[in-house]
CSV table of C-alpha atoms in Angstrom, one decimal:
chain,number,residue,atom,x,y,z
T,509,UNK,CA,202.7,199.5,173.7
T,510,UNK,CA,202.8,195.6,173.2
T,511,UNK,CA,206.3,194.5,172.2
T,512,UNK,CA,206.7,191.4,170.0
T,513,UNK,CA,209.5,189.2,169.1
T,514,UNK,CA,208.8,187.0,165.7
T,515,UNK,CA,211.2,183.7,165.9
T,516,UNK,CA,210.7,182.0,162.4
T,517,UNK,CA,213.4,180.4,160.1
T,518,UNK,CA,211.5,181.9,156.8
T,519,UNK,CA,212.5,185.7,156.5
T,520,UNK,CA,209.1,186.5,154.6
T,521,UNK,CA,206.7,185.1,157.1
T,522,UNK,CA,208.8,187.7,159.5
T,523,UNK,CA,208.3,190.1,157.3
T,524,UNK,CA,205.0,189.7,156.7
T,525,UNK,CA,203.9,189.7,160.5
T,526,UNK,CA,206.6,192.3,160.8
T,527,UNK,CA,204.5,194.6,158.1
T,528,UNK,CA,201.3,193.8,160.1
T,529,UNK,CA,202.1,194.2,163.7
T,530,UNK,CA,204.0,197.4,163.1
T,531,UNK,CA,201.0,198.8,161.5
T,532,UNK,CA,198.9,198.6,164.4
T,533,UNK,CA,199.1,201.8,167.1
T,534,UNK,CA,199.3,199.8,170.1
T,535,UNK,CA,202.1,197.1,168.4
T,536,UNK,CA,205.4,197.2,168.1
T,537,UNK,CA,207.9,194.5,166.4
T,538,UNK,CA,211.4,194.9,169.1
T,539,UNK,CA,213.0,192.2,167.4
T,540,UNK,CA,213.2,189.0,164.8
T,541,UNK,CA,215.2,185.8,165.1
T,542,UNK,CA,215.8,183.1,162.7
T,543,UNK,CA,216.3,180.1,165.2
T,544,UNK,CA,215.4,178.9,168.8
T,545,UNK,CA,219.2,179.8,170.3
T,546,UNK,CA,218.5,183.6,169.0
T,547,UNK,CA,214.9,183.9,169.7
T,548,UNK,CA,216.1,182.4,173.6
T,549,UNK,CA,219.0,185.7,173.5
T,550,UNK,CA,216.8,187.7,172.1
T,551,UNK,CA,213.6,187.3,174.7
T,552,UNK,CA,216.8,187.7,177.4
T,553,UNK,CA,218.0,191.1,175.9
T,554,UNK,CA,214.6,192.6,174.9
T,555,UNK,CA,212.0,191.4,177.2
T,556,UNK,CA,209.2,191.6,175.1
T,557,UNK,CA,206.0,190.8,176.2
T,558,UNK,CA,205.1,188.7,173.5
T,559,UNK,CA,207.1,186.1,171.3
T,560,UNK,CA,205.7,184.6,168.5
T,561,UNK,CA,207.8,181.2,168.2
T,562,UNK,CA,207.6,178.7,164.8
T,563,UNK,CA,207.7,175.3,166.5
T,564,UNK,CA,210.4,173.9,164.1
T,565,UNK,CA,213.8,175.9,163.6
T,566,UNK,CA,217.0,174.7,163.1
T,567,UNK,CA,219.8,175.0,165.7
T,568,UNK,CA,217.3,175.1,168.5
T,569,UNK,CA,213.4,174.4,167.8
T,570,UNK,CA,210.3,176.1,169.2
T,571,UNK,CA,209.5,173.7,172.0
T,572,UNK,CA,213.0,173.8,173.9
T,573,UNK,CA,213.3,177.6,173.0
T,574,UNK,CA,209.6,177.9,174.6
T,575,UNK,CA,210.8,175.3,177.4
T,576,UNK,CA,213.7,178.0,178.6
T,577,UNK,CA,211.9,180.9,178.1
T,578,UNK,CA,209.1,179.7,180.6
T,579,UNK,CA,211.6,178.0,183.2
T,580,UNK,CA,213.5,181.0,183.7
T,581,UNK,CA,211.7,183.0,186.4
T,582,UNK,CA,213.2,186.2,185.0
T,583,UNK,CA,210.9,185.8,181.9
T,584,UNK,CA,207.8,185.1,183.9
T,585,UNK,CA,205.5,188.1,182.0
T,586,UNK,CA,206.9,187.0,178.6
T,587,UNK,CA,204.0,185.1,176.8
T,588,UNK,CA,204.7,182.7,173.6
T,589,UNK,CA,202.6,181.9,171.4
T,590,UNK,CA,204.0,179.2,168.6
T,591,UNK,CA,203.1,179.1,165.1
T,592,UNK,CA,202.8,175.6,163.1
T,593,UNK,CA,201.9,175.1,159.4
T,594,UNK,CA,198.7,173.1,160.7
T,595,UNK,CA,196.3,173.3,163.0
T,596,UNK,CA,196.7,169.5,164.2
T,597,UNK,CA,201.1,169.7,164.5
T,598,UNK,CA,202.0,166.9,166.3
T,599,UNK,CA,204.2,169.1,168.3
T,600,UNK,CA,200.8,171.5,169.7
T,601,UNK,CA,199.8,169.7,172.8
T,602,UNK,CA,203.3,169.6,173.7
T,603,UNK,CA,204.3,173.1,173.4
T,604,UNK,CA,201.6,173.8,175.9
T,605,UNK,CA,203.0,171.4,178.1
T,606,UNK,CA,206.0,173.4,178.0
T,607,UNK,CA,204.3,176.8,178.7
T,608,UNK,CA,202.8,178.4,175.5
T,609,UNK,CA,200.1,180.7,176.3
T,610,UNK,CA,198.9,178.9,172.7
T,611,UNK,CA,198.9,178.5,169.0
T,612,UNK,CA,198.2,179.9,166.0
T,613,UNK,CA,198.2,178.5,162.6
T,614,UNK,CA,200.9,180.5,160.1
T,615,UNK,CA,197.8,181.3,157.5
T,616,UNK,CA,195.2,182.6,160.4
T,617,UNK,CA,193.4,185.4,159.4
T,618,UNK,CA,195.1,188.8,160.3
T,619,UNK,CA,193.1,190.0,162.5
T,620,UNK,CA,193.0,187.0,164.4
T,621,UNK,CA,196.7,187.2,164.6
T,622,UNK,CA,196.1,190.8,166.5
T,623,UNK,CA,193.5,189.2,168.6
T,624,UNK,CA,195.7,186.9,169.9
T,625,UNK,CA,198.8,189.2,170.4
T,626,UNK,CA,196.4,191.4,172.9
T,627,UNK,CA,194.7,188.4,174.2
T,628,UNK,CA,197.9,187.0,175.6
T,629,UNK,CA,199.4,190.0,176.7
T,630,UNK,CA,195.8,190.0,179.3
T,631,UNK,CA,196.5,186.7,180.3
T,632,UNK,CA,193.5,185.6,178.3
T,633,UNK,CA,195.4,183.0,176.8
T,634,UNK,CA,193.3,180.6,173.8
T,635,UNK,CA,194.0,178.2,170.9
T,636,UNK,CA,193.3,179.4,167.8
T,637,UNK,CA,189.3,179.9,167.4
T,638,UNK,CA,187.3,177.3,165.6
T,639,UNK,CA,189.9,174.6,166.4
T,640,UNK,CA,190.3,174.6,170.1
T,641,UNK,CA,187.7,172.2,171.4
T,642,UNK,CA,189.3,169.8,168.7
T,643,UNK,CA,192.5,170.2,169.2
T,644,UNK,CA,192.6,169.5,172.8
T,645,UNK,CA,190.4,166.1,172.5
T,646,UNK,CA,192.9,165.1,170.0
T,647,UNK,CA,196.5,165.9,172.0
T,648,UNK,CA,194.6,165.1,175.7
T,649,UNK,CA,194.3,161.6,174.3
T,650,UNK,CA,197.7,161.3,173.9
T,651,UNK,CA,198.8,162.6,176.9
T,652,UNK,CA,200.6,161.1,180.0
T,653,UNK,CA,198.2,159.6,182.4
T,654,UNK,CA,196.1,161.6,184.5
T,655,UNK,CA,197.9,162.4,188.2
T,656,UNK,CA,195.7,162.6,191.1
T,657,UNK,CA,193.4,165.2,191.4
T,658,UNK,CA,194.7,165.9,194.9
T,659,UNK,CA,197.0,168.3,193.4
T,660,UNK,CA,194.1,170.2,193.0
T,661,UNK,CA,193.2,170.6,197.2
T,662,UNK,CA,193.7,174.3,197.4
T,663,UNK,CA,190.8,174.7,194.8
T,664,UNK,CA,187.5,175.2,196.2
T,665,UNK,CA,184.3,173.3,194.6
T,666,UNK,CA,183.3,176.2,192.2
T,667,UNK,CA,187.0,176.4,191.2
T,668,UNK,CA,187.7,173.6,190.2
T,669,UNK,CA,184.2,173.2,188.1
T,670,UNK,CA,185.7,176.5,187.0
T,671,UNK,CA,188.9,175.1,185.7
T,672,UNK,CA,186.9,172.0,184.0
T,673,UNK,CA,184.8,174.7,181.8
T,674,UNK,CA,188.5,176.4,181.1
T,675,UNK,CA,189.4,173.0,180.5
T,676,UNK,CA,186.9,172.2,177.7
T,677,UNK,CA,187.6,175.3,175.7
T,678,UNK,CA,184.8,177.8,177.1
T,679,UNK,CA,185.2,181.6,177.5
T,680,UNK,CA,184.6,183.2,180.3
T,681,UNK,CA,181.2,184.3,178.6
T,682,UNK,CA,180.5,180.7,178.1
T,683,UNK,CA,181.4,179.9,181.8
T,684,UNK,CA,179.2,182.4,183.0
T,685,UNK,CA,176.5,181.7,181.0
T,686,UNK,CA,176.9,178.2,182.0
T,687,UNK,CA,177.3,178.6,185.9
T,688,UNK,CA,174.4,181.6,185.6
T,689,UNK,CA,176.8,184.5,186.8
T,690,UNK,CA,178.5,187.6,185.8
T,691,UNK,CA,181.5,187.3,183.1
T,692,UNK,CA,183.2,189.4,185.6
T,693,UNK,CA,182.4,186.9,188.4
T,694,UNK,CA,183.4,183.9,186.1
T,695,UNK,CA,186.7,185.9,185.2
T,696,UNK,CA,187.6,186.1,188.9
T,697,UNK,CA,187.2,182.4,189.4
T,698,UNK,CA,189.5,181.8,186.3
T,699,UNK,CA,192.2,184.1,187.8
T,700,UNK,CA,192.3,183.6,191.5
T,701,UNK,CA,192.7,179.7,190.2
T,702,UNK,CA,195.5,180.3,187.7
T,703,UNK,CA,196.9,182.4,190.9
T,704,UNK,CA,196.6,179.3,192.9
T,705,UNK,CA,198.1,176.5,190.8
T,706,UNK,CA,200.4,178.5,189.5
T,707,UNK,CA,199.7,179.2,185.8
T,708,UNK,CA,200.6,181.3,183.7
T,709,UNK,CA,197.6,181.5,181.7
T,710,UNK,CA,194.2,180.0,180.6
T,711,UNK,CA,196.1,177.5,178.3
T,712,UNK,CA,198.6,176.2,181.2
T,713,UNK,CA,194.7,175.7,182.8
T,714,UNK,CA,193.9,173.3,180.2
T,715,UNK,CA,197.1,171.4,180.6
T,716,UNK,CA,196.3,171.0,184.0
T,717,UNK,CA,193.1,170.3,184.0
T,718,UNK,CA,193.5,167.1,181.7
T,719,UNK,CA,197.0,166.3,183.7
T,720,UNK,CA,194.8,166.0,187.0
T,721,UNK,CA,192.4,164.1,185.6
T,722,UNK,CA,189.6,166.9,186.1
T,723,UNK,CA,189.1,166.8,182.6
T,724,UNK,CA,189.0,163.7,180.3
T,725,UNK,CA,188.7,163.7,176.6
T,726,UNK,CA,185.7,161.5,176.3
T,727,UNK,CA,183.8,165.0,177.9
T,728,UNK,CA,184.0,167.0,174.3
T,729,UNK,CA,181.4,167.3,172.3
């Protein structure tokens, strides 16, 4: 059973996600909160596995709620997802920064709301579909300036062209139609390299392949 948290200021988008998840036989709603401070005590009390964060509350917002939740090492299988009114928030690129596993836009389709809930609870982490490639030329151009890609070293040649694919919003299908090999082969690469930097999911891959420098903007299509 995946257990959600919904952290949203506006009681009837709860409810309505609260009516939907809770309708599902593998889903279960453990809890609601109506800012960042209670959504924060609330991933602490319940440990769900999955917290569905608006990006602006009041008392504490999404980002620095998102921003605890991801620091504390106690809450390192809780995966948050933040919602935003649109798909190009200002706020997006940074809330991955801080250790979403992604986004999803308040009026996605519903069952692209359940696809995402199981999709981050496999550590198969993505931006909401149709807007990904988009979304990450727009925010990587306003990102810090690229680090070394030294702080890549541990990464071996296929891994890191691996991690640029991830980086330029391709599925592991996509990658392994791309490098000619098995999904299953292309999903290994993916995860013995989120193992190796330290990520918590695909979307922290992205972050960190633009961060390095592995991946510029100007690449998208």
């Amino acid at each position: 059973m995946i257990r959600v948290l919904l952290a949203d200021d506006q009681s009837l988008v709860r409810a309505g996600f609260r009516a939907l998840l809770d309708a599902q036989p593998d889903i279960e709603v453990a809890g609601e909160a109506a800012d960042g401070e209670e959504a924060l005590r609330k991933v602490r009390e319940l440990a769900p596995d999955v917290v569905l964060m608006d990006i602006r509350m009041p008392v504490m917002d999404g980002l620095d709620a998102t921003r605890r939740i991801t620091e504390d090492g106690g809450l390192d299988q809780v995966k948050v997802v933040m919602l935003t009114t649109f798909e190009l928030d200002e706020y997006v690129f940074e809330a991955l920064r801080s250790g979403a596993s992604g986004f999803l836009v308040k009026d996605t389709e519903p069952e692209e709301l359940l696809r995402a809930v199981r999709a981050v609870t496999d550590g198969d982490a993505l931006l909401s579909p149709g807007v990904t490639r988009r979304l990450i030329a727009e925010f990587a151009s306003r990102s810090k300036a690229p680090t070394s890609a030294d702080s890549l070293g541990e990464l071996t040649e296929r891994e890191r062209e691996v991690m640029a694919l991830v980086g330029i919003g391709l599925s592991n299908e996509e990658i392994a139609r791309r490098l000619v090999v098995s999904p299953l082969t292309a999903k290994t690469h993916v995860s013995r390299t989120m193992v190796k930097l330290g990520a918590r999911d695909r979307a922290q891959l992205v972050v960190r392949a633009y961060e390095s420098g592995l991946v510029r903007p100007g690449w998208l299509g």
